Amino acid sequence: MPHDETAGSATPTAPPRRRPPGVRIALTLTVIALLAGSLVGWLLSRSPDSSPGPDTPSEAAATTAGSPSPGGKTVDAKPPHPSRSSGAGTDGPLAGKVIVIDPGHNPGNFQHTAEINRLVDAGTHRKECDTTGTATNAGYTEAAFTRDVSVRLRALLERRGAKVSFTHDGERPFGPCVDERARFGNNARADAVISVHADGSARGNRGFHMILPGLVTAGTADTRRIVGPSRELGEHIAAGFARSTGSEPSNYVGEGTGLHVRKDLGGLNLSTVPKVFIECGNMRDPEDADLLTNPRWRQRAAHGMAAGLQSFLVK
């Protein structure tokens, strides 16, 4: 009669054959080794030191496949999709801090020139809602660059415990306008705001620079409370950016300091919280363009910004 595991059987069966002691010991040691390896792998995956180094793409960006740009350079085929706002981290050096990232321009601005040419309040005057931004000679746009770097930066800041928000996340066809970008940081009561850009200057003009708000007390602008903190924020980010990327401060603006004060930008004039712009390099210079189109360099750029933000916010 065949043995049925679902019912008892009175038919006697032969006792199971026992393995030699040496085989049992070897199997036991193998099982212990497998369990120990699994435990170590799990602990490493939970370690805060497992975050990527300066040359490693962030988790969000690493999911994006690379493809050659029109000039043959490898750039991200499609920047990873950032969320408008993240939840606050529960631990880390930036826990409790609110940071707003403003990715400069919008890929859709090119198709909405009438809308972005509409004049809006810039504090002391009226100016265009937004601009298209610049691009490399091979066609890699500033809007694509700023969004990619912003996503990488967000991942780094969130791992340090910060609550991070974006002024836009690709959900709108163009914009937002410069006055709305300023209000976003104000309404979030951000501890710091960084607007990410790349410049479009002449060939031979190289390097990065921070744009800082000047002292403005006219019209709807009053920057008295943020001029000092914004300058300090800019100095910290400039130092972190230079260390992480190896880039030099701009050779064409800021007199070698990497710091440039402006009073004509609505995004700064209308801000009530510490805010800076960073021009990461010149897209129209071939050497800078080689850096800006390199995903590994963009990851280092994000690391530099994150380090600067942290050193400013944690004292």
Coordinates of C-alpha atoms in Angstrom, one line a residue:
M1 CA 0.0 0.0 0.0
P2 CA 1.4 3.4 -0.9
H3 CA 2.1 5.7 2.0
D4 CA -0.4 8.6 2.3
E5 CA 0.9 11.6 4.3
T6 CA -2.7 12.7 4.9
A7 CA -3.7 9.6 6.8
G8 CA -2.1 7.3 9.3
S9 CA -0.7 4.0 8.2
A10 CA -0.2 0.8 10.2
T11 CA 2.2 -0.6 7.7
P12 CA 5.7 -0.7 9.3
T13 CA 8.5 1.0 7.4
A14 CA 12.2 0.6 7.5
P15 CA 14.0 3.0 9.8
P16 CA 15.7 6.0 8.0
R17 CA 19.3 5.5 7.1
R18 CA 21.5 7.8 9.3
R19 CA 24.3 9.9 7.8
P20 CA 27.8 9.4 9.0
P21 CA 28.8 11.9 11.8
G22 CA 31.3 13.6 9.5
V23 CA 28.6 14.4 6.9
R24 CA 26.3 15.8 9.6
I25 CA 29.0 18.1 10.9
A26 CA 29.8 19.4 7.4
L27 CA 26.2 20.1 6.7
T28 CA 25.7 21.9 10.0
L29 CA 28.8 24.1 9.4
T30 CA 27.5 25.0 5.9
V31 CA 24.1 26.1 7.3
I32 CA 25.8 28.2 10.0
A33 CA 28.0 29.9 7.4
L34 CA 25.0 30.7 5.1
L35 CA 23.0 32.2 8.0
A36 CA 26.0 34.3 9.2
G37 CA 26.6 35.6 5.6
S38 CA 22.9 36.6 5.3
L39 CA 23.0 38.4 8.7
V40 CA 26.2 40.4 7.7
G41 CA 24.6 41.4 4.4
W42 CA 21.5 42.6 6.1
L43 CA 23.5 44.6 8.7
L44 CA 25.5 46.2 5.9
S45 CA 22.4 47.2 4.0
R46 CA 21.1 48.9 7.1
S47 CA 24.3 50.8 7.9
P48 CA 24.2 54.6 7.4
D49 CA 27.7 54.4 6.0
S50 CA 26.3 52.5 3.0
S51 CA 25.4 55.7 1.2
P52 CA 27.1 56.2 -2.1
G53 CA 30.5 58.0 -2.3
P54 CA 31.1 61.1 -4.4
D55 CA 31.6 59.0 -7.6
T56 CA 28.6 56.8 -7.2
P57 CA 25.2 57.7 -8.7
S58 CA 22.4 58.1 -6.1
E59 CA 19.8 55.4 -5.9
A60 CA 17.2 57.5 -7.7
A61 CA 19.6 58.5 -10.5
A62 CA 21.1 55.0 -10.8
T63 CA 17.8 53.7 -12.2
T64 CA 18.1 55.9 -15.3
A65 CA 19.7 54.4 -18.3
G66 CA 22.4 56.4 -20.0
S67 CA 22.3 57.4 -23.7
P68 CA 24.5 59.4 -26.0
S69 CA 23.7 63.0 -26.5
P70 CA 23.8 64.6 -29.9
G71 CA 27.5 65.4 -29.4
G72 CA 28.3 61.8 -28.4
K73 CA 28.6 62.4 -24.7
T74 CA 26.8 60.1 -22.3
V75 CA 24.0 61.8 -20.4
D76 CA 20.9 60.5 -18.6
A77 CA 18.3 59.5 -21.1
K78 CA 15.5 60.8 -18.9
P79 CA 16.1 62.4 -15.4
P80 CA 14.5 60.5 -12.6
H81 CA 11.2 61.9 -11.5
P82 CA 11.5 63.9 -8.3
S83 CA 8.6 64.3 -5.8
R84 CA 7.4 67.8 -4.9
S85 CA 7.9 67.2 -1.2
S86 CA 9.4 64.5 0.9
G87 CA 8.7 63.4 4.4
A88 CA 11.0 64.6 7.2
G89 CA 13.7 62.1 8.2
T90 CA 13.6 60.7 11.7
D91 CA 17.3 60.9 12.3
G92 CA 20.5 62.2 10.8
P93 CA 22.4 65.5 11.2
L94 CA 19.7 67.4 9.2
A95 CA 16.7 66.0 11.1
G96 CA 14.1 68.7 11.5
K97 CA 15.6 70.9 8.8
V98 CA 13.5 72.1 5.8
I99 CA 15.3 72.6 2.6
V100 CA 13.8 73.7 -0.7
I101 CA 15.5 72.9 -4.0
D102 CA 14.6 75.0 -7.0
P103 CA 15.6 73.3 -10.3
G104 CA 16.3 76.1 -12.6
H105 CA 14.0 76.5 -15.7
N106 CA 11.6 73.8 -17.0
P107 CA 12.1 71.6 -20.1
G108 CA 8.7 72.8 -21.4
N109 CA 9.6 76.5 -21.4
F110 CA 10.9 76.1 -25.0
Q111 CA 7.3 75.3 -26.1
H112 CA 5.7 78.1 -24.1
T113 CA 7.6 81.3 -24.9
A114 CA 4.6 83.5 -24.8
E115 CA 3.7 82.4 -21.3
I116 CA 7.2 82.6 -19.9
N117 CA 7.7 86.1 -21.4
R118 CA 4.7 87.4 -19.3
L119 CA 6.0 90.1 -16.9
V120 CA 5.7 89.4 -13.2
D121 CA 6.8 91.1 -10.0
A122 CA 10.5 90.9 -9.3
G123 CA 10.5 93.1 -6.2
T124 CA 11.9 96.3 -7.5
H125 CA 10.7 95.9 -11.1
R126 CA 8.8 93.6 -13.4
K127 CA 10.5 91.0 -15.5
E128 CA 9.8 87.8 -17.5
C129 CA 8.1 85.0 -15.7
D130 CA 11.0 82.7 -16.6
T131 CA 13.4 81.9 -19.4
T132 CA 14.3 78.8 -21.4
G133 CA 17.7 78.5 -19.9
T134 CA 20.8 77.6 -21.9
A135 CA 22.2 74.4 -23.4
T136 CA 25.5 72.9 -24.4
N137 CA 26.6 73.1 -28.0
A138 CA 25.5 69.4 -28.3
G139 CA 22.0 70.2 -27.1
Y140 CA 22.1 69.1 -23.5
T141 CA 19.7 71.6 -21.8
E142 CA 20.2 73.5 -18.6
A143 CA 16.7 72.4 -17.5
A144 CA 17.7 68.7 -17.9
F145 CA 20.9 69.3 -16.0
T146 CA 19.3 71.2 -13.1
R147 CA 16.6 68.6 -12.6
D148 CA 19.1 65.7 -12.6
V149 CA 21.4 67.4 -10.1
S150 CA 18.4 68.4 -7.9
V151 CA 17.2 64.7 -7.7
R152 CA 20.7 63.6 -6.7
L153 CA 20.9 66.3 -4.1
R154 CA 17.5 65.5 -2.7
A155 CA 18.5 61.8 -2.2
L156 CA 21.6 62.9 -0.2
L157 CA 19.8 65.3 2.0
E158 CA 17.0 62.9 2.8
R159 CA 19.5 60.3 3.9
R160 CA 20.8 62.9 6.3
G161 CA 17.3 63.4 7.8
A162 CA 16.1 66.7 6.0
K163 CA 12.6 67.4 4.7
V164 CA 13.2 68.3 1.1
S165 CA 10.7 70.1 -1.3
F166 CA 11.0 71.0 -5.0
T167 CA 9.6 74.2 -6.5
H168 CA 8.4 72.1 -9.5
D169 CA 8.7 68.4 -10.4
G170 CA 7.7 68.2 -14.0
E171 CA 4.0 68.2 -13.4
R172 CA 3.5 71.5 -15.2
P173 CA 4.1 72.5 -18.8
F174 CA 6.2 75.5 -18.0
G175 CA 7.5 77.7 -15.2
P176 CA 6.9 78.3 -12.3
C177 CA 7.5 82.0 -12.6
V178 CA 10.3 83.6 -10.5
D179 CA 7.8 85.2 -8.0
E180 CA 6.2 81.8 -7.4
R181 CA 9.5 80.2 -6.9
A182 CA 10.3 82.7 -4.2
R183 CA 7.0 82.2 -2.5
F184 CA 7.4 78.5 -2.4
G185 CA 10.5 78.7 -0.1
N186 CA 8.8 81.4 2.0
N187 CA 5.6 79.4 2.5
A188 CA 7.7 76.3 3.4
R189 CA 9.5 78.3 6.0
A190 CA 12.6 76.8 4.7
D191 CA 15.8 76.8 6.6
A192 CA 17.7 77.1 3.3
V193 CA 16.8 77.4 -0.4
I194 CA 19.1 76.5 -3.3
S195 CA 18.3 77.3 -6.9
V196 CA 20.3 75.1 -9.2
H197 CA 21.6 76.5 -12.5
A198 CA 24.3 76.3 -15.2
D199 CA 25.5 79.4 -17.0
G200 CA 25.5 80.2 -20.7
S201 CA 28.5 82.5 -21.1
A202 CA 31.3 82.8 -23.7
R203 CA 33.8 80.0 -24.6
G204 CA 36.8 80.3 -22.2
N205 CA 34.7 81.4 -19.3
R206 CA 34.9 78.6 -16.8
G207 CA 34.1 77.6 -13.3
F208 CA 31.2 77.9 -10.8
H209 CA 29.8 80.8 -8.8
M210 CA 27.2 81.5 -6.2
I211 CA 24.7 84.3 -6.7
L212 CA 23.8 86.0 -3.5
P213 CA 21.0 88.5 -2.7
G214 CA 22.0 92.2 -2.5
L215 CA 20.5 94.6 0.0
V216 CA 17.2 95.7 -1.5
T217 CA 14.5 97.7 0.3
A218 CA 12.2 99.0 -2.4
G219 CA 8.9 98.0 -3.9
T220 CA 7.8 94.6 -2.6
A221 CA 11.4 93.6 -1.9
D222 CA 13.1 93.7 1.5
T223 CA 16.2 91.5 1.8
R224 CA 17.6 93.0 5.0
R225 CA 17.0 89.8 7.1
I226 CA 18.4 87.4 4.6
V227 CA 21.5 89.1 3.1
G228 CA 23.8 88.0 5.9
P229 CA 22.5 84.4 6.3
S230 CA 22.4 84.0 2.5
R231 CA 26.0 85.0 2.1
E232 CA 27.0 82.5 4.8
L233 CA 25.0 79.8 3.0
G234 CA 26.7 80.7 -0.3
E235 CA 30.2 80.5 1.3
H236 CA 29.5 77.1 2.8
I237 CA 28.1 75.7 -0.5
A238 CA 31.0 77.1 -2.5
A239 CA 33.5 75.5 -0.2
G240 CA 31.8 72.1 -0.3
F241 CA 31.3 72.3 -4.1
A242 CA 34.9 73.1 -4.8
R243 CA 36.1 70.3 -2.5
S244 CA 33.8 67.7 -4.0
T245 CA 34.1 68.5 -7.7
G246 CA 37.6 70.0 -7.9
S247 CA 36.2 72.9 -9.9
E248 CA 37.6 76.4 -9.6
P249 CA 35.6 79.5 -8.8
S250 CA 34.5 81.4 -11.9
N251 CA 37.2 83.2 -13.9
Y252 CA 34.7 85.7 -15.3
V253 CA 32.5 86.8 -12.5
G254 CA 33.0 87.3 -8.7
E255 CA 36.7 88.3 -9.0
G256 CA 37.9 84.8 -8.2
T257 CA 35.8 84.4 -5.0
G258 CA 33.0 82.4 -6.6
L259 CA 30.5 84.8 -5.0
H260 CA 28.5 87.3 -7.0
V261 CA 25.9 89.7 -5.5
R262 CA 22.9 90.6 -7.6
K263 CA 19.8 92.8 -7.0
D264 CA 17.8 92.1 -10.2
L265 CA 16.6 88.6 -9.5
G266 CA 13.1 88.2 -8.3
G267 CA 13.8 84.8 -6.9
L268 CA 16.2 86.5 -4.4
N269 CA 14.6 89.9 -4.0
L270 CA 11.3 88.3 -2.9
S271 CA 12.7 85.7 -0.6
T272 CA 12.3 85.9 3.1
V273 CA 14.5 82.9 3.9
P274 CA 18.2 82.3 3.3
K275 CA 18.5 81.6 -0.4
V276 CA 21.3 81.3 -3.1
F277 CA 21.7 80.4 -6.7
I278 CA 24.5 78.2 -7.9
E279 CA 25.8 78.3 -11.4
C280 CA 27.6 75.0 -11.6
G281 CA 29.6 75.8 -14.7
N282 CA 29.4 77.3 -18.2
M283 CA 27.5 75.1 -20.6
R284 CA 28.9 77.0 -23.6
D285 CA 32.6 76.2 -22.8
P286 CA 33.6 72.8 -24.1
E287 CA 35.7 71.9 -21.0
D288 CA 32.9 72.8 -18.6
A289 CA 30.4 71.1 -20.8
D290 CA 32.4 67.9 -20.6
L291 CA 31.9 68.0 -16.8
L292 CA 28.2 69.0 -16.8
T293 CA 27.3 66.2 -19.1
N294 CA 29.1 63.6 -17.0
P295 CA 26.7 61.8 -14.6
R296 CA 29.6 61.0 -12.2
W297 CA 30.6 64.6 -12.0
R298 CA 26.9 65.6 -11.4
Q299 CA 26.9 63.2 -8.5
R300 CA 30.0 64.9 -7.1
A301 CA 28.3 68.3 -7.6
A302 CA 25.3 67.1 -5.6
H303 CA 27.6 65.8 -2.8
G304 CA 29.3 69.2 -2.7
M305 CA 26.0 71.1 -2.4
A306 CA 24.8 68.7 0.3
A307 CA 28.0 69.1 2.3
G308 CA 27.7 72.9 2.1
L309 CA 24.1 72.9 3.2
Q310 CA 24.9 70.7 6.1
S311 CA 27.8 72.8 7.3
F312 CA 25.6 75.9 7.2
L313 CA 22.6 74.3 9.0
V314 CA 24.5 72.3 11.6
K315 CA 26.7 74.4 13.8

